[in-house]
Short mmCIF file of C-alpha atoms in Angstrom, two decimals:
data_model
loop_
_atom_site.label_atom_id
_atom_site.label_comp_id
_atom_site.label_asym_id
_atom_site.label_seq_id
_atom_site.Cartn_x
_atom_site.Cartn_y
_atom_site.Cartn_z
CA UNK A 446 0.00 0.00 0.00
CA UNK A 447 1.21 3.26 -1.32
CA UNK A 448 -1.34 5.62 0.88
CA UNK A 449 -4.86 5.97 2.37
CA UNK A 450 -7.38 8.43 3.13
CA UNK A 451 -10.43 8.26 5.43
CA UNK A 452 -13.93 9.10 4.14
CA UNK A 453 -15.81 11.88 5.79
CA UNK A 454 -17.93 10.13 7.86
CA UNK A 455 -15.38 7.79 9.34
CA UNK A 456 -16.83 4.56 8.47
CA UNK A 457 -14.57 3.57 4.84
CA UNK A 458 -10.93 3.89 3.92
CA UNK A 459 -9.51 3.92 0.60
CA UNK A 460 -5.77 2.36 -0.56
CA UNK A 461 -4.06 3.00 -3.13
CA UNK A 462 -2.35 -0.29 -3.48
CA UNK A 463 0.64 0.42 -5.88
CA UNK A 464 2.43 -3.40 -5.91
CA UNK A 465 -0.66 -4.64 -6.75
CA UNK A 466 -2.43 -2.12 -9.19
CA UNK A 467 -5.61 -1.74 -6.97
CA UNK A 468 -7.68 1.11 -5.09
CA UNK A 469 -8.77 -0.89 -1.77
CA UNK A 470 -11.82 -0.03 0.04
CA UNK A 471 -12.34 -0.92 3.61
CA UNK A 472 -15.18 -0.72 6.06
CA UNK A 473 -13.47 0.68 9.21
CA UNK A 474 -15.82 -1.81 11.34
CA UNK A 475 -14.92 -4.70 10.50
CA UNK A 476 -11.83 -4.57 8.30
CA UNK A 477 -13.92 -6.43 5.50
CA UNK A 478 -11.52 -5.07 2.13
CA UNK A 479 -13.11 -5.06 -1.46
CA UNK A 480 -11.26 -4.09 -4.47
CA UNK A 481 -12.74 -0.90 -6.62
CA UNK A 482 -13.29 -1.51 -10.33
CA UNK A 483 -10.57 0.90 -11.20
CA UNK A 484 -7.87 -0.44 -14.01
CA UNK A 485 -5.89 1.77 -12.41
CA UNK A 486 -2.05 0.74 -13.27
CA UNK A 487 0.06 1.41 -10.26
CA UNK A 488 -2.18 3.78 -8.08
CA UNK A 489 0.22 5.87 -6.24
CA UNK A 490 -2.10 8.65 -3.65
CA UNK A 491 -5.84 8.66 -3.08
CA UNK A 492 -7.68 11.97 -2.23
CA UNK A 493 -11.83 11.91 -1.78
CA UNK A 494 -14.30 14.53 -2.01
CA UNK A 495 -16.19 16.72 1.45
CA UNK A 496 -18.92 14.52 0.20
CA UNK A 497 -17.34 11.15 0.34
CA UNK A 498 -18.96 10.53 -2.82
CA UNK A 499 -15.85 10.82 -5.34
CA UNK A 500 -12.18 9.12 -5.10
CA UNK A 501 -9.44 11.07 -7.10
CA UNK A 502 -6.14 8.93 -7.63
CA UNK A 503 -3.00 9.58 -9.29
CA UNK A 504 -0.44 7.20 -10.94
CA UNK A 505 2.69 8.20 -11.56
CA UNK A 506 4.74 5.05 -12.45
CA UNK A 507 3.34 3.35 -15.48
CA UNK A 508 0.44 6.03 -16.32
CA UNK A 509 1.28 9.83 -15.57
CA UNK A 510 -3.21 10.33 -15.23
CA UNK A 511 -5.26 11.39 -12.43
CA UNK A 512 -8.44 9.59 -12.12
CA UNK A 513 -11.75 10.22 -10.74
CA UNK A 514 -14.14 6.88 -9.28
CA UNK A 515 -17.11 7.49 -7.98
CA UNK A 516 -17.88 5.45 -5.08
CA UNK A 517 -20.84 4.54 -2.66
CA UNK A 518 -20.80 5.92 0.95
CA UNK A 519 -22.21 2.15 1.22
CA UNK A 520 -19.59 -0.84 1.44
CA UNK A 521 -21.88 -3.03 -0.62
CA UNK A 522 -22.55 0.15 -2.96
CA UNK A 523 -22.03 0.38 -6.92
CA UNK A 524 -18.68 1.92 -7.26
CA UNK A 525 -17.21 3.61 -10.93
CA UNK A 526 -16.54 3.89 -13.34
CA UNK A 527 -13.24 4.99 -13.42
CA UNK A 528 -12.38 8.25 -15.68
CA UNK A 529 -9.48 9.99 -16.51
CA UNK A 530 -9.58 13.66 -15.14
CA UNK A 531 -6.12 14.79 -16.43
CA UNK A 532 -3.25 13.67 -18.10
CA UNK A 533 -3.24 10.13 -19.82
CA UNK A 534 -2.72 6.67 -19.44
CA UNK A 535 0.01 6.01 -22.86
CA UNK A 536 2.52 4.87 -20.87
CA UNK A 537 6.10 6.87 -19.74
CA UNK A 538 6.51 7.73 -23.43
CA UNK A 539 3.46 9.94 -23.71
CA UNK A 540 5.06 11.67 -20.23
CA UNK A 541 5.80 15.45 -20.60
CA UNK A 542 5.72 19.03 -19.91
CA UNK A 543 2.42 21.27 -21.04
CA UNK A 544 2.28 24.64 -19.59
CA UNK A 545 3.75 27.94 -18.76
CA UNK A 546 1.69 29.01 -15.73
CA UNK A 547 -1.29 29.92 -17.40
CA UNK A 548 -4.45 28.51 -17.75
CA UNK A 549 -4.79 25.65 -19.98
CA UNK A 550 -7.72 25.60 -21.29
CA UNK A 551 -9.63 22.83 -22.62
CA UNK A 552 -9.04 18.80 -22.95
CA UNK A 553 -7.50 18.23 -19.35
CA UNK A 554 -6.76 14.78 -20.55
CA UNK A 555 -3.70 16.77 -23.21
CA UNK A 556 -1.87 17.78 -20.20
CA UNK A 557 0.59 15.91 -20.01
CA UNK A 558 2.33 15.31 -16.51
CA UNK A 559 5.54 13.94 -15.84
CA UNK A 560 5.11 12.73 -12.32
CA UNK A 561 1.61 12.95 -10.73
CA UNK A 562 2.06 12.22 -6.96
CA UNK A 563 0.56 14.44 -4.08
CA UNK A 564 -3.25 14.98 -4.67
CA UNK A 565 -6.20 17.13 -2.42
CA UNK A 566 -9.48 18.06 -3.23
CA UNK A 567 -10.38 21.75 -2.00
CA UNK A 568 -14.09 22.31 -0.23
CA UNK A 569 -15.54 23.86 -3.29
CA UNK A 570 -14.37 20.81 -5.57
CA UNK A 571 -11.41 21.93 -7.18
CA UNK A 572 -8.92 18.85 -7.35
CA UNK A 573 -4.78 19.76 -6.50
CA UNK A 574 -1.99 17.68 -7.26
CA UNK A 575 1.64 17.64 -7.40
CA UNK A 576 3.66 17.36 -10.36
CA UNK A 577 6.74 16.33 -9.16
CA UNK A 578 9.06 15.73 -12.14
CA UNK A 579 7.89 18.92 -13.85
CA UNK A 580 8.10 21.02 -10.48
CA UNK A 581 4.44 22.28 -10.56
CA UNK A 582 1.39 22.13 -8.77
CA UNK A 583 -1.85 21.77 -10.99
CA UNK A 584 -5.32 23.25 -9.80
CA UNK A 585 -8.51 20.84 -11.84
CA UNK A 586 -11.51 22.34 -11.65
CA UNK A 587 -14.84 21.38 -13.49
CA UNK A 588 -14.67 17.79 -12.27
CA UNK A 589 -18.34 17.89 -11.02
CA UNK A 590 -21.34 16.18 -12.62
CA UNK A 591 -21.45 13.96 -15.09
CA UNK A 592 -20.03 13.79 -18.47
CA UNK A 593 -23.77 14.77 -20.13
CA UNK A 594 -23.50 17.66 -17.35
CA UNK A 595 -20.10 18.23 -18.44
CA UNK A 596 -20.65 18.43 -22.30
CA UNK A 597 -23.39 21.42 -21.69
CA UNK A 598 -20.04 23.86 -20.18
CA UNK A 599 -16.93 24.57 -20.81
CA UNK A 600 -14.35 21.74 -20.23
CA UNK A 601 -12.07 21.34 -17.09
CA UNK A 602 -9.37 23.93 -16.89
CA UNK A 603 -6.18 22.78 -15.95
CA UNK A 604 -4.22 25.74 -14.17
CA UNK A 605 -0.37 25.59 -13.50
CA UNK A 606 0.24 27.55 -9.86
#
């Protein structure tokens, strides 16, 4: 396990389970551990929403993405499907710099990262994380709703801070 964060309400954990390209749920309770349908190579740091209701991971080792899973505040819940929020999942060729420190507007999945680690996800939604190999932080915001919702606005901005 490469990290872990607790859900709001205190009754789930989520792993990101690098060795063994998972994203682990457990119910606090009773330790009972289910794995997410995520296809998530190499999940590196998990980061969930004030809601509870959406897991954002990175990976950093095979894929340079962040991904977005919904998941059930219920154990037994329908969790997924998985989605790629930024960056891509091509491999370490497709790994890179985009961006001066403006806003990139646009198709967040063209940013391309070269070392997704650290991720948060602000109160009002926005989604942070750490670029380590290209020395940046990254701010995500229109992750909200679902891709219908989405198609009606503008696409996700992807701001270099």
């Amino acid at each position: 396990p490469n990290d872990i964060v607790v859900s709001p309400g205190g009754t789930l954990a989520y792993v990101a389970d690098m060795c063994n390209n998972r994203v682990r749920k457990i119910r606090l309770s009773d330790g009972q551990v289910k794995s997410l349908p995520s296809g998530i190579k190499h999940p590196s740091r998990v980061a969930i929403n004030k809601e509870g209701t959406t897991l954002y991971v990175t990976a950093s080792k095979t894929d340079a993405a962040v991904f977005k899973l919904p998941v059930s505040q219920d154990f037994s819940g329908t969790d997924g499907p998985v989605e790629v929020i930024a960056g891509n999942t091509n491999g370490p060729q497709d790994r890179g710099y985009v961006g001066d420190g403006t806003t990139l507007a646009g198709t967040a999945t063209s940013v391309k990262l070269g070392g997704p680690r650290g991720i948060a996800v602000t109160p009002t939604g926005t989604v942070l994380v750490t670029d380590a190999y290209n020395h940046r932080v990254l701010q995500i915001q229109g992750t909200k709703g679902t891709d219908a919702q989405r198609s009606r606005r503008p696409s996700r901005t992807v701001r270099c801070v």
